[in-house]
């Protein structure tokens, strides 16, 4: 049976804020995403090497071995970026029924990546976008950013990008970047209105294509992947932007 996929509903990067306000999400092409940030696509693609050495995720409660990841946290404004001391990732069960309530301390991102100019440019550009979407005109917020590098593989036959199912993350902006997709089928992205009937489904296949989500308004998930041959991988970068503090900051162990 032929595998059917739906093309992404791409939006011009210059219209991303308007699309987020109007429909709760936007999807950007790789070249457009890079140009909007003022960098070359080749500079973004140079970051991809990090995904080759991600350590296993030791916290999967479904017993799977299909996920590798790193995680680091930052505070961002449109004109400033700083990395905070390494901390655990925490979500309440209301947003993650499978892994909520757990202090998950993952390996940190590589220093060379988080200290690079292209990394800073990406996080600060997205902070500026968050200001435009979520703040009154002319105001600037301090954004608490969590960065997750994921590799989902099919070595055991199937990989689950979102084992928790359709969900929200408890933040303001969610950014999902497809870094690489090789030798797999499936992995369909699905976005739904949290309080309405509308939804869309599509498959992101181009490296450095981007999904932007207003997390308060949209529920999202990615369907499982299966190998086209012996095995395959789907690499993503997920960034979340939140006002006030990191989610679960009061839950962190001193």
Coordinates of N, CA and C in Angstrom, one line a residue:
X1 N 0.9 -1.2 0.0 CA 0.0 0.0 0.0 C 0.9 1.2 0.0
X2 N 0.6 2.2 -0.8 CA 1.4 3.4 -0.9 C 1.2 4.3 0.4
X3 N 2.3 4.9 0.8 CA 2.2 5.7 2.0 C 1.8 7.1 1.5
X4 N 0.7 7.6 2.1 CA 0.1 8.9 1.7 C 0.6 10.0 2.7
X5 N 1.1 11.1 2.2 CA 1.4 12.2 3.1 C 0.8 13.5 2.5
X6 N 0.6 14.5 3.4 CA 0.0 15.7 3.1 C 1.0 16.8 3.2
X7 N 1.0 17.7 2.1 CA 2.0 18.8 2.1 C 1.8 19.8 3.2
X8 N 2.9 20.3 3.8 CA 2.7 21.3 4.8 C 2.1 22.6 4.3
X9 N 1.2 23.3 5.1 CA 0.6 24.6 4.6 C 1.6 25.7 5.0
X10 N 2.6 25.9 4.1 CA 3.7 26.8 4.4 C 3.1 28.3 4.4
X11 N 3.7 29.0 5.3 CA 3.5 30.5 5.5 C 4.8 31.2 5.3
X12 N 4.7 32.4 4.7 CA 5.9 33.2 4.6 C 6.4 33.6 6.0
X13 N 7.7 33.6 6.2 CA 8.2 33.9 7.5 C 7.8 35.3 8.0
X14 N 7.7 36.2 7.0 CA 7.3 37.6 7.4 C 5.9 37.6 7.9
X15 N 5.1 36.6 7.6 CA 3.7 36.5 8.0 C 3.5 35.6 9.2
X16 N 4.6 35.1 9.8 CA 4.4 34.1 10.9 C 3.6 34.6 12.1
X17 N 3.9 35.9 12.5 CA 3.2 36.4 13.7 C 1.7 36.5 13.4
X18 N 1.4 37.0 12.2 CA 0.0 37.1 11.8 C -0.7 35.8 11.8
X19 N 0.0 34.8 11.2 CA -0.6 33.4 11.2 C -0.8 32.8 12.6
X20 N 0.2 33.1 13.5 CA 0.0 32.6 14.8 C -1.2 33.2 15.5
X21 N -1.4 34.5 15.3 CA -2.5 35.2 15.9 C -3.8 34.8 15.3
X22 N -3.8 34.5 14.0 CA -5.1 34.2 13.3 C -5.5 32.8 13.4
X23 N -4.6 31.8 13.3 CA -5.0 30.4 13.3 C -4.2 29.6 14.4
X24 N -3.3 30.2 15.1 CA -2.7 29.4 16.2 C -1.4 28.7 15.8
X25 N -1.1 28.7 14.5 CA 0.2 28.0 14.1 C 0.7 28.6 12.8
X26 N 1.9 28.3 12.5 CA 2.5 28.6 11.2 C 3.6 27.6 10.9
X27 N 3.8 27.3 9.6 CA 4.8 26.4 9.1 C 5.7 27.1 8.1
X28 N 7.0 27.1 8.3 CA 7.9 27.8 7.5 C 8.9 26.9 6.8
X29 N 9.2 27.3 5.5 CA 10.2 26.6 4.7 C 11.6 26.9 5.3
X30 N 12.5 26.0 5.1 CA 13.9 26.1 5.6 C 14.6 27.4 5.1
X31 N 14.6 27.7 3.8 CA 15.3 28.9 3.4 C 14.7 30.1 3.9
X32 N 13.3 30.2 4.0 CA 12.6 31.3 4.5 C 12.9 31.5 6.0
X33 N 12.9 30.4 6.7 CA 13.3 30.5 8.2 C 14.7 31.1 8.4
X34 N 15.6 30.6 7.6 CA 17.0 31.1 7.8 C 17.1 32.6 7.4
X35 N 16.5 32.9 6.3 CA 16.6 34.3 5.8 C 15.9 35.3 6.8
X36 N 14.8 34.8 7.4 CA 14.1 35.6 8.4 C 15.0 35.9 9.6
X37 N 15.8 35.0 10.0 CA 16.7 35.2 11.1 C 18.0 35.9 10.7
X38 N 18.2 36.1 9.4 CA 19.5 36.7 9.0 C 20.7 35.8 9.0
X39 N 20.5 34.5 8.8 CA 21.6 33.6 8.7 C 21.4 32.8 7.4
X40 N 22.5 32.1 7.1 CA 22.5 31.2 5.9 C 21.9 29.8 6.3
X41 N 21.2 29.2 5.4 CA 20.7 27.8 5.7 C 21.9 26.9 6.0
X42 N 23.0 27.1 5.4 CA 24.2 26.2 5.6 C 24.7 26.3 7.0
X43 N 24.5 27.5 7.6 CA 24.9 27.7 9.0 C 24.0 26.9 10.0
X44 N 22.7 26.9 9.7 CA 21.8 26.0 10.5 C 22.1 24.6 10.3
X45 N 22.4 24.2 9.0 CA 22.6 22.7 8.8 C 23.9 22.3 9.4
X46 N 24.9 23.2 9.7 CA 26.1 22.8 10.4 C 25.8 22.3 11.8
X47 N 24.7 22.8 12.4 CA 24.4 22.3 13.7 C 24.0 20.8 13.8
X48 N 23.6 20.3 12.6 CA 23.0 18.9 12.6 C 23.9 17.8 13.1
X49 N 25.2 18.1 13.0 CA 26.2 17.0 13.5 C 25.9 16.6 14.9
X50 N 25.4 17.5 15.8 CA 25.2 17.2 17.2 C 24.2 16.0 17.3
X51 N 23.3 15.8 16.4 CA 22.3 14.8 16.6 C 22.9 13.4 16.4
X52 N 24.2 13.3 15.9 CA 24.8 12.0 15.8 C 25.3 11.4 17.1
X53 N 25.4 12.2 18.1 CA 26.0 11.7 19.4 C 25.1 12.0 20.6
X54 N 23.8 12.0 20.3 CA 22.9 12.2 21.5 C 22.8 10.9 22.3
X55 N 22.8 11.1 23.6 CA 22.8 9.9 24.5 C 21.3 9.4 24.6
X56 N 21.1 8.2 25.1 CA 19.8 7.6 25.2 C 18.9 8.4 26.2
X57 N 17.7 8.4 26.0 CA 16.7 8.9 26.9 C 16.4 7.8 28.0
X58 N 16.8 8.1 29.2 CA 16.7 7.0 30.3 C 15.4 7.1 31.0
X59 N 14.5 7.9 30.6 CA 13.3 8.2 31.4 C 12.0 7.7 30.7
X60 N 12.1 7.0 29.6 CA 10.9 6.5 28.8 C 10.1 5.5 29.7
X61 N 8.9 5.9 30.0 CA 8.1 5.0 30.9 C 7.4 3.9 30.1
X62 N 7.4 4.0 28.8 CA 6.8 2.9 28.0 C 7.8 1.7 27.7
X63 N 9.0 1.9 28.3 CA 10.0 0.8 28.1 C 10.8 0.9 26.8
X64 N 10.5 1.9 25.9 CA 11.1 1.9 24.6 C 12.6 2.4 24.7
X65 N 13.3 2.1 23.6 CA 14.7 2.4 23.4 C 14.9 3.3 22.2
X66 N 13.8 3.9 21.7 CA 13.8 4.6 20.4 C 14.2 6.1 20.5
X67 N 14.4 6.6 21.7 CA 14.6 8.1 21.8 C 16.0 8.4 22.4
X68 N 16.7 9.3 21.8 CA 17.9 9.9 22.3 C 17.7 11.4 22.4
X69 N 18.3 12.1 23.4 CA 18.1 13.5 23.6 C 19.1 14.2 24.4
X70 N 19.2 15.5 24.2 CA 19.9 16.5 25.1 C 18.9 17.6 25.4
X71 N 19.2 18.4 26.5 CA 18.3 19.4 26.9 C 19.1 20.5 27.7
X72 N 18.9 21.7 27.3 CA 19.5 22.9 28.0 C 18.5 24.0 28.1
X73 N 18.7 25.0 29.0 CA 17.8 26.1 29.2 C 18.4 27.4 29.1
X74 N 17.6 28.4 28.7 CA 18.2 29.7 28.4 C 17.1 30.8 28.9
X75 N 17.6 32.0 29.0 CA 16.7 33.2 29.2 C 17.0 34.1 28.0
X76 N 16.0 34.4 27.2 CA 16.2 35.1 26.0 C 15.3 36.4 25.9
X77 N 15.9 37.4 25.4 CA 15.2 38.6 24.9 C 15.6 38.8 23.4
X78 N 15.0 39.8 22.8 CA 15.4 40.0 21.4 C 16.8 40.5 21.2
X79 N 17.4 41.1 22.3 CA 18.7 41.6 22.2 C 19.7 41.0 23.2
X80 N 19.3 39.9 23.8 CA 20.2 39.2 24.8 C 19.8 37.8 25.0
X81 N 20.9 36.9 25.2 CA 20.6 35.5 25.5 C 21.6 35.0 26.5
X82 N 21.2 34.3 27.5 CA 22.1 33.7 28.5 C 21.6 32.3 28.8
X83 N 22.6 31.4 28.9 CA 22.3 30.0 29.4 C 22.2 30.0 30.9
X84 N 21.3 29.2 31.4 CA 21.2 29.1 32.9 C 21.8 27.8 33.3
X85 N 22.2 27.7 34.6 CA 22.8 26.4 35.1 C 21.9 25.2 34.7
X86 N 22.5 24.1 34.4 CA 21.8 23.0 34.0 C 20.7 22.6 35.0
X87 N 19.5 22.2 34.5 CA 18.4 21.9 35.4 C 17.6 20.8 34.8
X88 N 16.8 20.2 35.6 CA 15.9 19.1 35.1 C 14.7 19.7 34.3
X89 N 14.2 18.9 33.5 CA 13.0 19.2 32.7 C 11.8 18.6 33.5
X90 N 10.8 19.5 33.7 CA 9.6 19.0 34.5 C 8.3 19.5 33.8
X91 N 7.3 18.7 33.8 CA 6.0 19.0 33.4 C 4.9 18.5 34.3
X92 N 3.8 19.1 34.5 CA 2.7 18.5 35.3 C 2.0 17.4 34.5
X93 N 1.3 16.6 35.2 CA 0.6 15.5 34.5 C -0.5 16.0 33.6
X94 N -1.0 17.2 33.9 CA -2.0 17.8 33.1 C -1.6 18.0 31.6
X95 N -0.3 18.2 31.4 CA 0.3 18.4 30.1 C 1.0 17.2 29.5
X96 N 1.5 16.4 30.4 CA 2.2 15.1 29.9 C 1.7 14.0 30.8
X97 N 0.7 13.3 30.4 CA 0.1 12.2 31.2 C 1.1 11.1 31.4
X98 N 2.1 10.9 30.5 CA 3.0 9.8 30.6 C 4.2 10.1 31.5
X99 N 4.8 11.3 31.3 CA 6.0 11.6 32.0 C 5.8 12.8 32.9
X100 N 4.6 13.3 33.1 CA 4.4 14.4 34.0 C 4.7 14.1 35.4
X101 N 5.2 15.1 36.2 CA 5.5 15.0 37.6 C 6.9 14.4 37.9
X102 N 7.7 14.1 36.8 CA 9.0 13.5 37.0 C 10.1 14.6 36.8
X103 N 11.1 14.6 37.6 CA 12.3 15.4 37.4 C 13.2 14.6 36.5
X104 N 13.3 15.1 35.2 CA 14.1 14.4 34.2 C 15.3 15.2 33.9
X105 N 16.4 14.8 34.4 CA 17.7 15.5 34.2 C 18.4 14.8 33.0
X106 N 18.3 15.4 31.8 CA 19.0 14.9 30.6 C 20.4 15.5 30.5
X107 N 21.2 14.9 29.6 CA 22.5 15.4 29.3 C 22.4 16.8 28.7
X108 N 23.3 17.7 29.0 CA 23.2 19.1 28.5 C 23.6 19.1 27.0
X109 N 23.2 20.1 26.3 CA 23.7 20.3 24.9 C 25.2 20.6 24.9
X110 N 25.8 20.4 23.8 CA 27.2 20.6 23.6 C 27.5 22.1 23.7
X111 N 28.6 22.5 24.4 CA 29.0 23.8 24.6 C 29.2 24.6 23.3
X112 N 29.8 23.9 22.3 CA 30.1 24.6 21.0 C 28.9 25.0 20.3
X113 N 27.8 24.3 20.5 CA 26.5 24.6 19.8 C 25.9 25.8 20.5
X114 N 25.7 25.8 21.8 CA 25.0 26.8 22.5 C 25.8 28.1 22.6
X115 N 27.1 28.1 22.3 CA 27.9 29.3 22.3 C 28.1 29.9 20.9
X116 N 27.5 29.2 19.9 CA 27.7 29.7 18.5 C 26.8 30.8 18.2
X117 N 27.2 31.7 17.2 CA 26.4 32.9 16.9 C 25.1 32.5 16.2
X118 N 25.0 31.4 15.4 CA 23.8 31.1 14.8 C 22.8 30.6 15.8
X119 N 23.2 29.9 16.9 CA 22.3 29.5 17.9 C 21.7 30.7 18.6
X120 N 22.5 31.7 19.0 CA 22.0 32.9 19.6 C 21.1 33.6 18.7
X121 N 21.4 33.7 17.4 CA 20.5 34.4 16.5 C 19.2 33.8 16.4
X122 N 19.1 32.4 16.4 CA 17.9 31.7 16.3 C 17.0 32.0 17.5
X123 N 17.6 31.8 18.7 CA 16.8 32.0 19.9 C 16.3 33.4 20.1
X124 N 17.2 34.4 19.8 CA 16.8 35.7 20.0 C 15.7 36.2 18.9
X125 N 15.8 35.6 17.7 CA 14.8 35.9 16.7 C 13.5 35.4 17.1
X126 N 13.5 34.2 17.7 CA 12.2 33.6 18.1 C 11.7 34.3 19.4
X127 N 12.5 34.9 20.2 CA 12.1 35.7 21.3 C 11.4 37.0 20.8
X128 N 12.0 37.6 19.7 CA 11.4 38.8 19.1 C 10.0 38.4 18.5
X129 N 9.9 37.3 17.9 CA 8.6 36.8 17.4 C 7.6 36.6 18.5
X130 N 8.0 36.0 19.6 CA 7.2 35.8 20.8 C 6.7 37.2 21.4
X131 N 7.6 38.2 21.4 CA 7.1 39.5 21.8 C 6.0 40.0 20.9
X132 N 6.2 39.8 19.6 CA 5.2 40.3 18.6 C 3.9 39.7 18.8
X133 N 3.9 38.4 19.1 CA 2.6 37.6 19.1 C 1.9 37.8 20.5
X134 N 2.7 37.7 21.6 CA 2.1 37.6 22.9 C 2.1 38.8 23.8
X135 N 2.9 39.9 23.4 CA 3.0 41.1 24.2 C 2.3 42.3 23.5
X136 N 1.8 43.2 24.4 CA 1.3 44.4 23.8 C 2.3 45.1 22.9
X137 N 1.9 45.9 21.9 CA 2.8 46.5 20.9 C 3.8 47.3 21.6
X138 N 5.1 47.1 21.2 CA 6.2 47.9 21.8 C 6.8 47.3 23.1
X139 N 6.2 46.3 23.7 CA 6.7 45.7 24.9 C 7.5 44.5 24.6
X140 N 8.5 44.3 25.5 CA 9.4 43.1 25.3 C 9.4 42.3 26.6
X141 N 9.4 41.0 26.4 CA 9.3 40.1 27.5 C 10.7 39.4 27.7
X142 N 10.9 38.9 28.9 CA 12.0 38.0 29.2 C 11.4 36.6 29.1
X143 N 12.0 35.8 28.1 CA 11.5 34.5 27.8 C 12.3 33.4 28.3
X144 N 11.7 32.4 29.0 CA 12.4 31.3 29.6 C 12.3 30.1 28.5
X145 N 13.4 29.7 28.0 CA 13.5 28.9 26.8 C 14.1 27.5 27.2
X146 N 13.4 26.5 26.9 CA 13.9 25.1 27.0 C 14.2 24.6 25.6
X147 N 15.4 24.0 25.4 CA 15.8 23.4 24.1 C 16.0 22.0 24.3
X148 N 15.3 21.2 23.4 CA 15.4 19.7 23.4 C 15.9 19.2 22.0
X149 N 16.9 18.5 22.0 CA 17.4 17.8 20.8 C 16.9 16.4 20.9
X150 N 16.2 15.9 19.9 CA 15.6 14.6 19.9 C 16.1 13.8 18.7
X151 N 16.5 12.5 18.9 CA 16.6 11.6 17.7 C 15.6 10.4 18.0
X152 N 14.7 10.2 17.1 CA 13.8 9.0 17.2 C 14.3 8.0 16.1
X153 N 14.6 6.8 16.6 CA 15.0 5.8 15.6 C 14.1 4.6 15.5
X154 N 14.3 3.8 14.5 CA 13.4 2.6 14.3 C 14.2 1.3 14.4
X155 N 15.2 1.3 15.2 CA 16.0 0.1 15.3 C 15.2 -1.1 15.8
X156 N 14.2 -0.8 16.7 CA 13.3 -1.8 17.2 C 12.0 -2.0 16.4
X157 N 12.0 -1.3 15.2 CA 10.8 -1.5 14.3 C 9.9 -0.3 14.3
X158 N 9.8 0.5 15.4 CA 8.9 1.6 15.4 C 9.5 2.7 16.4
X159 N 9.3 3.9 16.1 CA 9.7 5.0 17.0 C 8.6 6.0 17.2
X160 N 8.5 6.5 18.4 CA 7.4 7.4 18.8 C 7.8 8.8 19.1
X161 N 7.7 9.7 18.2 CA 8.1 11.1 18.5 C 7.4 11.7 19.7
X162 N 6.1 11.4 19.9 CA 5.3 11.9 21.0 C 4.6 10.7 21.7
X163 N 5.3 10.0 22.5 CA 4.7 8.9 23.2 C 3.6 9.3 24.2
X164 N 3.5 10.6 24.6 CA 2.5 11.0 25.4 C 1.2 11.3 24.7
X165 N 1.2 11.2 23.3 CA 0.0 11.4 22.5 C -0.2 12.9 22.3
X166 N -1.4 13.2 21.8 CA -1.7 14.6 21.5 C -1.7 15.4 22.8
X167 N -1.1 16.6 22.8 CA -0.8 17.3 24.0 C -0.5 18.8 23.8
X168 N -0.6 19.5 24.9 CA 0.0 20.9 25.0 C 1.2 20.8 25.9
X169 N 2.1 21.8 25.9 CA 3.3 21.8 26.7 C 3.3 22.7 27.9
X170 N 2.3 23.6 28.0 CA 2.2 24.4 29.2 C 3.1 25.7 29.1
X171 N 3.3 26.1 27.8 CA 4.2 27.3 27.6 C 3.4 28.3 26.7
X172 N 4.1 29.3 26.2 CA 3.5 30.2 25.2 C 3.7 29.8 23.8
X173 N 5.0 29.7 23.4 CA 5.3 29.3 22.0 C 6.0 28.0 22.0
X174 N 5.6 27.1 21.1 CA 6.3 25.9 20.8 C 6.9 25.9 19.4
X175 N 8.2 25.6 19.2 CA 8.9 25.6 18.0 C 9.4 24.2 17.7
X176 N 8.9 23.6 16.6 CA 9.4 22.2 16.3 C 10.1 22.3 14.9
X177 N 11.4 22.0 15.0 CA 12.3 22.0 13.8 C 12.6 20.6 13.4
X178 N 12.4 20.3 12.1 CA 12.8 19.0 11.6 C 14.3 19.2 11.1
X179 N 15.2 18.5 11.8 CA 16.6 18.7 11.5 C 17.0 17.7 10.4
X180 N 16.5 16.4 10.5 CA 16.8 15.4 9.5 C 15.7 14.4 9.6
X181 N 15.5 13.8 8.4 CA 14.5 12.7 8.3 C 15.1 11.7 7.3
X182 N 15.4 10.5 7.7 CA 16.1 9.6 6.8 C 15.6 8.2 7.0
X183 N 15.2 7.5 5.9 CA 14.8 6.1 5.9 C 13.6 5.8 6.7
X184 N 12.6 6.7 6.8 CA 11.5 6.4 7.6 C 10.2 6.8 6.8
X185 N 9.1 6.2 7.2 CA 7.8 6.6 6.8 C 6.9 6.9 8.1
X186 N 5.9 7.6 7.9 CA 5.1 8.1 9.0 C 5.6 9.4 9.5
X187 N 5.5 9.6 10.8 CA 5.9 10.9 11.4 C 5.0 12.1 10.9
X188 N 3.7 11.8 10.8 CA 2.8 12.9 10.4 C 2.6 13.9 11.5
X189 N 2.7 15.1 11.3 CA 2.3 16.2 12.2 C 0.9 16.5 12.2
X190 N 0.3 16.5 13.4 CA -1.2 16.8 13.5 C -1.3 18.0 14.5
X191 N -2.1 19.0 14.1 CA -2.4 20.1 15.0 C -3.9 20.3 15.1
X192 N -4.4 20.6 16.3 CA -5.8 20.7 16.5 C -6.1 21.9 17.4
X193 N -7.2 22.6 17.2 CA -7.7 23.6 18.1 C -8.0 23.0 19.4
X194 N -7.5 23.6 20.5 CA -7.7 23.1 21.8 C -9.2 23.2 22.2
X195 N -9.9 24.2 21.7 CA -11.3 24.4 22.1 C -12.2 24.5 20.9
X196 N -11.8 23.9 19.8 CA -12.7 23.9 18.6 C -12.5 22.7 17.7
X197 N -13.2 22.6 16.6 CA -13.2 21.4 15.8 C -12.1 21.3 14.7
X198 N -11.4 22.5 14.5 CA -10.5 22.5 13.3 C -9.2 21.8 13.6
X199 N -8.6 21.3 12.6 CA -7.3 20.6 12.7 C -6.7 20.4 11.3
X200 N -5.4 20.2 11.3 CA -4.7 19.9 10.1 C -3.7 18.8 10.3
X201 N -3.3 18.1 9.2 CA -2.3 17.1 9.2 C -1.4 17.2 8.0
X202 N -0.1 17.0 8.3 CA 0.9 17.2 7.2 C 2.2 16.5 7.7
X203 N 3.1 16.3 6.7 CA 4.3 15.7 7.0 C 5.5 16.7 6.7
X204 N 6.3 17.0 7.7 CA 7.5 17.8 7.5 C 8.6 16.9 7.1
X205 N 9.2 17.1 5.9 CA 10.2 16.3 5.4 C 11.5 17.1 5.2
X206 N 11.4 18.4 4.9 CA 12.6 19.1 4.5 C 13.4 19.5 5.8
X207 N 14.7 19.2 5.8 CA 15.6 19.6 6.9 C 15.5 21.1 7.2
X208 N 15.2 21.5 8.4 CA 15.1 22.8 8.9 C 13.8 23.5 8.5
X209 N 12.8 22.7 8.2 CA 11.5 23.2 8.1 C 10.9 23.3 9.6
X210 N 10.0 24.3 9.8 CA 9.7 24.7 11.2 C 8.1 24.8 11.4
X211 N 7.7 24.2 12.5 CA 6.3 24.4 12.9 C 6.3 25.3 14.2
X212 N 5.5 26.4 14.1 CA 5.3 27.3 15.2 C 3.9 27.1 15.8
X213 N 3.8 27.1 17.1 CA 2.5 26.8 17.7 C 2.2 27.8 18.9
X214 N 1.0 28.4 18.9 CA 0.5 29.0 20.1 C 0.0 27.9 21.0
X215 N 0.8 27.6 22.0 CA 0.5 26.4 22.8 C -0.8 26.5 23.6
X216 N -1.3 27.7 24.0 CA -2.5 27.8 24.7 C -3.7 27.5 23.8
X217 N -3.5 27.6 22.5 CA -4.7 27.4 21.6 C -4.6 26.1 20.8
X218 N -3.5 25.5 20.7 CA -3.3 24.3 19.8 C -2.8 23.1 20.6
X219 N -3.4 21.9 20.2 CA -2.9 20.6 20.6 C -2.1 20.0 19.5
X220 N -1.0 19.3 19.8 CA -0.2 18.8 18.7 C 0.3 17.4 19.0
X221 N 0.6 16.6 18.0 CA 1.3 15.3 18.1 C 1.9 15.0 16.8
X222 N 2.8 14.0 16.9 CA 3.5 13.4 15.7 C 3.3 11.9 15.7
X223 N 2.8 11.3 14.6 CA 2.5 9.9 14.6 C 3.8 9.1 14.6
X224 N 3.8 7.8 15.0 CA 5.0 7.0 15.0 C 5.6 6.9 13.6
X225 N 6.9 6.6 13.6 CA 7.7 6.3 12.4 C 8.0 4.9 12.3
X226 N 8.2 4.4 11.1 CA 8.6 3.0 10.8 C 9.7 3.1 9.8
X227 N 10.6 2.1 9.7 CA 11.7 2.1 8.8 C 11.2 1.8 7.4
X228 N 11.9 2.4 6.4 CA 11.6 2.1 5.0 C 12.6 0.9 4.6
X229 N 13.7 0.8 5.3 CA 14.6 -0.3 5.0 C 14.9 -1.0 6.3
X230 N 16.2 -1.1 6.6 CA 16.6 -1.7 7.9 C 16.3 -0.9 9.1
X231 N 16.6 0.4 9.0 CA 16.3 1.4 10.1 C 16.3 2.8 9.6
X232 N 15.9 3.7 10.4 CA 15.9 5.1 10.0 C 15.8 6.0 11.2
X233 N 15.9 7.3 11.0 CA 15.9 8.2 12.1 C 15.1 9.5 11.7
X234 N 14.5 10.1 12.7 CA 13.9 11.5 12.6 C 14.5 12.3 13.7
X235 N 15.2 13.3 13.3 CA 15.9 14.3 14.2 C 15.1 15.6 14.3
X236 N 14.9 16.1 15.5 CA 14.2 17.3 15.7 C 14.8 18.2 16.8
X237 N 14.6 19.5 16.7 CA 14.9 20.4 17.7 C 13.6 21.0 18.2
X238 N 13.3 20.9 19.5 CA 12.0 21.5 20.0 C 12.4 22.6 21.0
X239 N 11.9 23.8 20.7 CA 12.2 25.0 21.6 C 10.8 25.4 22.2
X240 N 10.8 25.7 23.5 CA 9.6 26.2 24.1 C 9.9 27.6 24.8
X241 N 9.0 28.5 24.6 CA 9.1 29.9 25.1 C 8.0 30.1 26.1
X242 N 8.4 30.6 27.3 CA 7.4 30.7 28.4 C 7.7 32.0 29.2
X243 N 6.6 32.7 29.5 CA 6.8 33.9 30.3 C 6.8 33.6 31.8
X244 N 7.4 34.4 32.6 CA 7.4 34.2 34.1 C 8.5 33.4 34.7
X245 N 8.6 32.2 34.2 CA 9.7 31.3 34.8 C 9.6 30.0 34.0
X246 N 10.6 29.2 34.2 CA 10.6 27.8 33.7 C 9.4 27.1 34.3
X247 N 8.8 26.2 33.5 CA 7.7 25.4 34.1 C 8.3 24.5 35.2
X248 N 7.6 24.5 36.3 CA 8.0 23.7 37.4 C 9.2 24.2 38.1
X249 N 9.5 25.5 38.0 CA 10.7 26.0 38.7 C 10.6 25.8 40.2
X250 N 9.4 25.9 40.7 CA 9.2 25.7 42.2 C 9.4 24.2 42.5
X251 N 9.4 23.3 41.5 CA 9.5 21.9 41.8 C 11.0 21.5 41.8
X252 N 11.9 22.3 41.4 CA 13.3 21.9 41.2 C 13.9 21.7 42.6
X253 N 14.7 20.7 42.7 CA 15.4 20.3 43.9 C 16.5 21.3 44.1
X254 N 16.6 21.9 45.3 CA 17.6 22.9 45.6 C 19.0 22.3 45.6

